[in-house]
């Protein structure tokens, strides 16, 4: 399977931003570090992606105040963008109805930072495996890459490996993995993580984080 470029729209307080990974905190807004804050709305980028026929991109709602902007982006490119951020079994179908091609879920699968397989099965049954993307964004630790939730503030009980990915892949159609340690720094991708994902995952994976040039895209 060949790699392909996929665009994204990260939303914070209703604005399109590129945020340095891990600097977005619930309790200390002063730690937020952005590389880019757009003067254009989310729908502008959705129309741009539609015009250039870019498939499989995603809209991520980073905290409250982003639902309207996300809905406008989906309306501008129906069935062309995935949506994530606050997705649960209760609202997933609503977002599909608003035009999302797929829903992306992370934190809801990890109550108290522990993976809940029953929740994954429940959500897969509700929206269908083909409509579900599991976000396994992670941080590197001594034991390997540990899945992080709550905008990458909280480490979970899952360390990525071949066996675990194979199990989860039975219930979703794709993985989304941000390398949180390099996200937004524009200093290069996590090459070892990219290689591990390519070797371990039996389903498509969207990797994000650290790209600084077209050479990084070629490496992926």
PDB file of C-alpha atoms in Angstrom:
ATOM      1  CA  UNK A   1       0.000   0.000   0.000  1.00  0.00           C
ATOM      2  CA  UNK A   2       1.372   3.402  -1.004  1.00  0.00           C
ATOM      3  CA  UNK A   3       1.545   6.337   1.401  1.00  0.00           C
ATOM      4  CA  UNK A   4      -0.506   9.423   0.602  1.00  0.00           C
ATOM      5  CA  UNK A   5      -0.817  12.927   1.976  1.00  0.00           C
ATOM      6  CA  UNK A   6      -3.852  13.631   4.142  1.00  0.00           C
ATOM      7  CA  UNK A   7      -4.759  17.152   5.290  1.00  0.00           C
ATOM      8  CA  UNK A   8      -6.059  18.177   8.707  1.00  0.00           C
ATOM      9  CA  UNK A   9      -7.896  21.000  10.441  1.00  0.00           C
ATOM     10  CA  UNK A  10      -7.127  21.408  14.147  1.00  0.00           C
ATOM     11  CA  UNK A  11      -9.648  23.602  15.969  1.00  0.00           C
ATOM     12  CA  UNK A  12      -9.126  25.446  19.253  1.00  0.00           C
ATOM     13  CA  UNK A  13     -11.662  27.987  20.470  1.00  0.00           C
ATOM     14  CA  UNK A  14     -13.233  27.884  17.013  1.00  0.00           C
ATOM     15  CA  UNK A  15     -10.019  28.845  15.203  1.00  0.00           C
ATOM     16  CA  UNK A  16      -7.744  26.800  12.971  1.00  0.00           C
ATOM     17  CA  UNK A  17      -4.407  26.435  14.738  1.00  0.00           C
ATOM     18  CA  UNK A  18      -1.235  24.390  14.722  1.00  0.00           C
ATOM     19  CA  UNK A  19      -0.472  23.676  18.356  1.00  0.00           C
ATOM     20  CA  UNK A  20       2.805  22.326  19.689  1.00  0.00           C
ATOM     21  CA  UNK A  21       2.046  18.901  21.151  1.00  0.00           C
ATOM     22  CA  UNK A  22       1.349  18.778  24.864  1.00  0.00           C
ATOM     23  CA  UNK A  23       1.151  22.539  25.422  1.00  0.00           C
ATOM     24  CA  UNK A  24      -2.664  22.597  25.478  1.00  0.00           C
ATOM     25  CA  UNK A  25      -3.716  22.230  29.121  1.00  0.00           C
ATOM     26  CA  UNK A  26      -7.134  22.267  30.749  1.00  0.00           C
ATOM     27  CA  UNK A  27      -6.013  24.347  33.722  1.00  0.00           C
ATOM     28  CA  UNK A  28      -3.171  26.542  32.435  1.00  0.00           C
ATOM     29  CA  UNK A  29      -3.964  28.373  29.201  1.00  0.00           C
ATOM     30  CA  UNK A  30      -0.664  30.228  29.487  1.00  0.00           C
ATOM     31  CA  UNK A  31       1.270  27.124  28.461  1.00  0.00           C
ATOM     32  CA  UNK A  32      -0.336  27.028  25.014  1.00  0.00           C
ATOM     33  CA  UNK A  33       2.226  27.358  22.227  1.00  0.00           C
ATOM     34  CA  UNK A  34       1.097  27.711  18.622  1.00  0.00           C
ATOM     35  CA  UNK A  35       3.077  27.799  15.414  1.00  0.00           C
ATOM     36  CA  UNK A  36       0.174  29.066  13.346  1.00  0.00           C
ATOM     37  CA  UNK A  37      -3.230  30.662  13.892  1.00  0.00           C
ATOM     38  CA  UNK A  38      -5.271  31.091  10.727  1.00  0.00           C
ATOM     39  CA  UNK A  39      -7.327  34.135   9.847  1.00  0.00           C
ATOM     40  CA  UNK A  40      -9.466  31.855   7.685  1.00  0.00           C
ATOM     41  CA  UNK A  41     -12.316  29.714   9.070  1.00  0.00           C
ATOM     42  CA  UNK A  42     -12.321  25.920   9.051  1.00  0.00           C
ATOM     43  CA  UNK A  43     -14.758  25.828   6.132  1.00  0.00           C
ATOM     44  CA  UNK A  44     -12.216  27.670   3.972  1.00  0.00           C
ATOM     45  CA  UNK A  45      -9.760  24.796   4.334  1.00  0.00           C
ATOM     46  CA  UNK A  46     -12.478  22.212   3.807  1.00  0.00           C
ATOM     47  CA  UNK A  47     -13.394  23.855   0.501  1.00  0.00           C
ATOM     48  CA  UNK A  48      -9.704  23.982  -0.429  1.00  0.00           C
ATOM     49  CA  UNK A  49      -9.282  20.272   0.263  1.00  0.00           C
ATOM     50  CA  UNK A  50     -12.421  19.518  -1.713  1.00  0.00           C
ATOM     51  CA  UNK A  51     -11.215  21.610  -4.648  1.00  0.00           C
ATOM     52  CA  UNK A  52      -7.956  19.658  -4.752  1.00  0.00           C
ATOM     53  CA  UNK A  53      -9.703  16.303  -4.190  1.00  0.00           C
ATOM     54  CA  UNK A  54      -7.779  15.502  -1.021  1.00  0.00           C
ATOM     55  CA  UNK A  55      -9.384  12.520   0.687  1.00  0.00           C
ATOM     56  CA  UNK A  56      -9.215  11.166   4.228  1.00  0.00           C
ATOM     57  CA  UNK A  57      -8.387  14.387   6.040  1.00  0.00           C
ATOM     58  CA  UNK A  58      -9.648  15.089   9.533  1.00  0.00           C
ATOM     59  CA  UNK A  59     -11.109  17.843  11.670  1.00  0.00           C
ATOM     60  CA  UNK A  60     -10.093  17.673  15.328  1.00  0.00           C
ATOM     61  CA  UNK A  61     -11.963  19.646  17.996  1.00  0.00           C
ATOM     62  CA  UNK A  62      -9.484  20.475  20.740  1.00  0.00           C
ATOM     63  CA  UNK A  63     -11.760  21.272  23.644  1.00  0.00           C
ATOM     64  CA  UNK A  64     -15.032  23.231  23.799  1.00  0.00           C
ATOM     65  CA  UNK A  65     -16.143  25.991  21.455  1.00  0.00           C
ATOM     66  CA  UNK A  66     -15.366  24.146  18.232  1.00  0.00           C
ATOM     67  CA  UNK A  67     -18.549  22.341  17.247  1.00  0.00           C
ATOM     68  CA  UNK A  68     -19.926  25.084  15.010  1.00  0.00           C
ATOM     69  CA  UNK A  69     -16.653  25.464  13.096  1.00  0.00           C
ATOM     70  CA  UNK A  70     -16.391  21.688  12.709  1.00  0.00           C
ATOM     71  CA  UNK A  71     -19.957  21.422  11.446  1.00  0.00           C
ATOM     72  CA  UNK A  72     -19.317  24.180   8.898  1.00  0.00           C
ATOM     73  CA  UNK A  73     -16.212  22.374   7.644  1.00  0.00           C
ATOM     74  CA  UNK A  74     -18.129  19.119   7.223  1.00  0.00           C
ATOM     75  CA  UNK A  75     -20.911  20.945   5.381  1.00  0.00           C
ATOM     76  CA  UNK A  76     -18.328  22.417   3.003  1.00  0.00           C
ATOM     77  CA  UNK A  77     -16.895  18.973   2.216  1.00  0.00           C
ATOM     78  CA  UNK A  78     -19.539  16.328   2.995  1.00  0.00           C
ATOM     79  CA  UNK A  79     -18.181  12.781   3.255  1.00  0.00           C
ATOM     80  CA  UNK A  80     -14.702  14.150   2.618  1.00  0.00           C
ATOM     81  CA  UNK A  81     -13.471  14.674   6.172  1.00  0.00           C
ATOM     82  CA  UNK A  82     -13.280  12.637   9.349  1.00  0.00           C
ATOM     83  CA  UNK A  83     -14.096  14.296  12.680  1.00  0.00           C
ATOM     84  CA  UNK A  84     -12.684  13.780  16.168  1.00  0.00           C
ATOM     85  CA  UNK A  85     -12.600  15.382  19.583  1.00  0.00           C
ATOM     86  CA  UNK A  86     -15.188  14.501  22.203  1.00  0.00           C
ATOM     87  CA  UNK A  87     -16.644  11.642  20.160  1.00  0.00           C
ATOM     88  CA  UNK A  88     -18.700   9.137  22.186  1.00  0.00           C
ATOM     89  CA  UNK A  89     -21.261   6.460  21.480  1.00  0.00           C
ATOM     90  CA  UNK A  90     -23.956   9.062  22.144  1.00  0.00           C
ATOM     91  CA  UNK A  91     -22.894  11.626  19.522  1.00  0.00           C
ATOM     92  CA  UNK A  92     -21.012   9.606  16.888  1.00  0.00           C
ATOM     93  CA  UNK A  93     -24.034   9.068  14.635  1.00  0.00           C
ATOM     94  CA  UNK A  94     -24.903  12.748  14.900  1.00  0.00           C
ATOM     95  CA  UNK A  95     -21.521  13.668  13.430  1.00  0.00           C
ATOM     96  CA  UNK A  96     -21.914  11.103  10.653  1.00  0.00           C
ATOM     97  CA  UNK A  97     -25.254  12.757   9.929  1.00  0.00           C
ATOM     98  CA  UNK A  98     -23.550  16.143   9.733  1.00  0.00           C
ATOM     99  CA  UNK A  99     -21.352  14.910   6.907  1.00  0.00           C
ATOM    100  CA  UNK A 100     -18.341  13.250   8.524  1.00  0.00           C
ATOM    101  CA  UNK A 101     -16.986  10.345   6.499  1.00  0.00           C
ATOM    102  CA  UNK A 102     -15.800   8.697   9.719  1.00  0.00           C
ATOM    103  CA  UNK A 103     -15.587   9.473  13.425  1.00  0.00           C
ATOM    104  CA  UNK A 104     -12.317   9.446  15.363  1.00  0.00           C
ATOM    105  CA  UNK A 105     -12.325   8.361  19.006  1.00  0.00           C
ATOM    106  CA  UNK A 106      -9.702   8.324  21.753  1.00  0.00           C
ATOM    107  CA  UNK A 107     -10.472   9.505  25.257  1.00  0.00           C
ATOM    108  CA  UNK A 108     -13.928   7.913  25.476  1.00  0.00           C
ATOM    109  CA  UNK A 109     -12.280   4.501  25.033  1.00  0.00           C
ATOM    110  CA  UNK A 110     -10.081   5.115  28.082  1.00  0.00           C
ATOM    111  CA  UNK A 111     -12.189   5.837  31.192  1.00  0.00           C
ATOM    112  CA  UNK A 112      -9.779   6.597  34.049  1.00  0.00           C
ATOM    113  CA  UNK A 113      -6.964   6.192  31.480  1.00  0.00           C
ATOM    114  CA  UNK A 114      -7.619   2.439  31.149  1.00  0.00           C
ATOM    115  CA  UNK A 115      -8.656   0.889  27.841  1.00  0.00           C
ATOM    116  CA  UNK A 116     -12.256  -0.343  27.821  1.00  0.00           C
ATOM    117  CA  UNK A 117     -12.743  -2.963  25.101  1.00  0.00           C
ATOM    118  CA  UNK A 118     -16.493  -3.052  25.678  1.00  0.00           C
ATOM    119  CA  UNK A 119     -16.754   0.615  24.710  1.00  0.00           C
ATOM    120  CA  UNK A 120     -14.883  -0.050  21.464  1.00  0.00           C
ATOM    121  CA  UNK A 121     -17.266  -2.863  20.575  1.00  0.00           C
ATOM    122  CA  UNK A 122     -20.264  -0.697  21.459  1.00  0.00           C
ATOM    123  CA  UNK A 123     -19.116   2.170  19.258  1.00  0.00           C
ATOM    124  CA  UNK A 124     -18.175  -0.132  16.364  1.00  0.00           C
ATOM    125  CA  UNK A 125     -21.633  -1.655  16.508  1.00  0.00           C
ATOM    126  CA  UNK A 126     -23.285   1.770  16.606  1.00  0.00           C
ATOM    127  CA  UNK A 127     -21.534   3.383  13.611  1.00  0.00           C
ATOM    128  CA  UNK A 128     -20.041   0.375  11.839  1.00  0.00           C
ATOM    129  CA  UNK A 129     -16.408  -0.691  11.658  1.00  0.00           C
ATOM    130  CA  UNK A 130     -15.944   1.081   8.315  1.00  0.00           C
ATOM    131  CA  UNK A 131     -16.941   4.421   9.862  1.00  0.00           C
ATOM    132  CA  UNK A 132     -14.668   4.195  12.901  1.00  0.00           C
ATOM    133  CA  UNK A 133     -11.106   5.481  13.336  1.00  0.00           C
ATOM    134  CA  UNK A 134      -9.262   4.854  16.603  1.00  0.00           C
ATOM    135  CA  UNK A 135      -6.837   7.595  17.616  1.00  0.00           C
ATOM    136  CA  UNK A 136      -3.765   6.088  19.255  1.00  0.00           C
ATOM    137  CA  UNK A 137      -1.667   9.225  19.535  1.00  0.00           C
ATOM    138  CA  UNK A 138       1.229   8.522  21.818  1.00  0.00           C
ATOM    139  CA  UNK A 139       4.322   9.589  23.719  1.00  0.00           C
ATOM    140  CA  UNK A 140       7.618   7.767  23.793  1.00  0.00           C
ATOM    141  CA  UNK A 141       8.616   6.258  27.119  1.00  0.00           C
ATOM    142  CA  UNK A 142      11.222   3.663  28.123  1.00  0.00           C
ATOM    143  CA  UNK A 143       8.738   0.831  27.526  1.00  0.00           C
ATOM    144  CA  UNK A 144       7.815   2.114  24.063  1.00  0.00           C
ATOM    145  CA  UNK A 145       5.057   4.355  22.717  1.00  0.00           C
ATOM    146  CA  UNK A 146       2.318   4.891  25.286  1.00  0.00           C
ATOM    147  CA  UNK A 147      -1.124   6.017  24.122  1.00  0.00           C
ATOM    148  CA  UNK A 148      -1.982   9.505  25.449  1.00  0.00           C
ATOM    149  CA  UNK A 149      -5.453  10.990  25.902  1.00  0.00           C
ATOM    150  CA  UNK A 150      -7.065  14.295  26.981  1.00  0.00           C
ATOM    151  CA  UNK A 151      -5.165  16.302  24.374  1.00  0.00           C
ATOM    152  CA  UNK A 152      -2.063  14.208  25.151  1.00  0.00           C
ATOM    153  CA  UNK A 153      -1.945  15.299  28.796  1.00  0.00           C
ATOM    154  CA  UNK A 154      -2.723  11.867  30.280  1.00  0.00           C
ATOM    155  CA  UNK A 155      -0.875   8.623  29.622  1.00  0.00           C
ATOM    156  CA  UNK A 156      -3.019   5.500  29.430  1.00  0.00           C
ATOM    157  CA  UNK A 157      -2.344   1.855  30.290  1.00  0.00           C
ATOM    158  CA  UNK A 158      -1.672   0.917  26.637  1.00  0.00           C
ATOM    159  CA  UNK A 159       1.762   0.583  25.072  1.00  0.00           C
ATOM    160  CA  UNK A 160       1.602   0.046  21.323  1.00  0.00           C
ATOM    161  CA  UNK A 161       2.712  -3.288  19.907  1.00  0.00           C
ATOM    162  CA  UNK A 162       1.845  -5.631  17.058  1.00  0.00           C
ATOM    163  CA  UNK A 163      -0.550  -7.850  19.021  1.00  0.00           C
ATOM    164  CA  UNK A 164      -2.588  -5.002  20.503  1.00  0.00           C
ATOM    165  CA  UNK A 165      -2.949  -3.227  17.164  1.00  0.00           C
ATOM    166  CA  UNK A 166      -4.067  -6.459  15.509  1.00  0.00           C
ATOM    167  CA  UNK A 167      -6.783  -6.900  18.148  1.00  0.00           C
ATOM    168  CA  UNK A 168      -8.112  -3.339  17.847  1.00  0.00           C
ATOM    169  CA  UNK A 169      -7.963  -3.433  14.045  1.00  0.00           C
ATOM    170  CA  UNK A 170     -10.751  -6.000  14.016  1.00  0.00           C
ATOM    171  CA  UNK A 171     -13.173  -3.300  15.155  1.00  0.00           C
ATOM    172  CA  UNK A 172     -12.137  -0.165  13.217  1.00  0.00           C
ATOM    173  CA  UNK A 173     -11.080   0.751   9.701  1.00  0.00           C
ATOM    174  CA  UNK A 174      -8.091   3.011  10.414  1.00  0.00           C
ATOM    175  CA  UNK A 175      -5.747   4.286  13.095  1.00  0.00           C
ATOM    176  CA  UNK A 176      -4.743   7.910  13.599  1.00  0.00           C
ATOM    177  CA  UNK A 177      -1.436   8.381  15.405  1.00  0.00           C
ATOM    178  CA  UNK A 178       0.032  11.727  16.373  1.00  0.00           C
ATOM    179  CA  UNK A 179       3.591  11.545  17.637  1.00  0.00           C
ATOM    180  CA  UNK A 180       2.852  13.934  20.494  1.00  0.00           C
ATOM    181  CA  UNK A 181       6.504  14.475  21.394  1.00  0.00           C
ATOM    182  CA  UNK A 182       7.271  16.048  18.020  1.00  0.00           C
ATOM    183  CA  UNK A 183       3.821  17.371  17.027  1.00  0.00           C
ATOM    184  CA  UNK A 184       3.962  21.021  15.990  1.00  0.00           C
ATOM    185  CA  UNK A 185       7.738  21.351  16.376  1.00  0.00           C
ATOM    186  CA  UNK A 186       8.494  21.065  12.636  1.00  0.00           C
ATOM    187  CA  UNK A 187      11.818  19.390  13.430  1.00  0.00           C
ATOM    188  CA  UNK A 188      11.280  16.072  11.706  1.00  0.00           C
ATOM    189  CA  UNK A 189       9.079  13.019  12.098  1.00  0.00           C
ATOM    190  CA  UNK A 190       9.490  10.173  14.591  1.00  0.00           C
ATOM    191  CA  UNK A 191      11.067   7.763  12.126  1.00  0.00           C
ATOM    192  CA  UNK A 192      11.125   4.810  14.499  1.00  0.00           C
ATOM    193  CA  UNK A 193       7.426   5.185  15.244  1.00  0.00           C
ATOM    194  CA  UNK A 194       6.573   5.401  11.544  1.00  0.00           C
ATOM    195  CA  UNK A 195       8.587   2.243  10.858  1.00  0.00           C
ATOM    196  CA  UNK A 196       6.948   0.399  13.757  1.00  0.00           C
ATOM    197  CA  UNK A 197       3.441   1.357  12.642  1.00  0.00           C
ATOM    198  CA  UNK A 198       4.175   0.254   9.078  1.00  0.00           C
ATOM    199  CA  UNK A 199       5.387  -3.109  10.357  1.00  0.00           C
ATOM    200  CA  UNK A 200       2.752  -3.710  13.042  1.00  0.00           C
ATOM    201  CA  UNK A 201      -0.563  -2.369  11.744  1.00  0.00           C
ATOM    202  CA  UNK A 202      -2.802  -4.565   9.566  1.00  0.00           C
ATOM    203  CA  UNK A 203      -5.006  -1.588   8.591  1.00  0.00           C
ATOM    204  CA  UNK A 204      -4.260   1.903   7.221  1.00  0.00           C
ATOM    205  CA  UNK A 205      -2.601   4.366   9.616  1.00  0.00           C
ATOM    206  CA  UNK A 206      -2.507   8.138   9.359  1.00  0.00           C
ATOM    207  CA  UNK A 207       0.704   9.380  10.976  1.00  0.00           C
ATOM    208  CA  UNK A 208       0.994  13.008  12.079  1.00  0.00           C
ATOM    209  CA  UNK A 209       3.692  14.985  13.811  1.00  0.00           C
ATOM    210  CA  UNK A 210       6.967  16.790  13.206  1.00  0.00           C
ATOM    211  CA  UNK A 211       7.049  17.079   9.429  1.00  0.00           C
ATOM    212  CA  UNK A 212       9.289  19.935   8.347  1.00  0.00           C
ATOM    213  CA  UNK A 213       9.718  19.355   4.621  1.00  0.00           C
ATOM    214  CA  UNK A 214       8.562  17.286   1.662  1.00  0.00           C
ATOM    215  CA  UNK A 215      11.462  14.959   2.430  1.00  0.00           C
ATOM    216  CA  UNK A 216       9.659  13.943   5.612  1.00  0.00           C
ATOM    217  CA  UNK A 217       6.569  13.107   3.575  1.00  0.00           C
ATOM    218  CA  UNK A 218       8.682  10.948   1.293  1.00  0.00           C
ATOM    219  CA  UNK A 219      10.098   9.114   4.323  1.00  0.00           C
ATOM    220  CA  UNK A 220       6.610   8.273   5.559  1.00  0.00           C
TER     221      UNK A 220
END
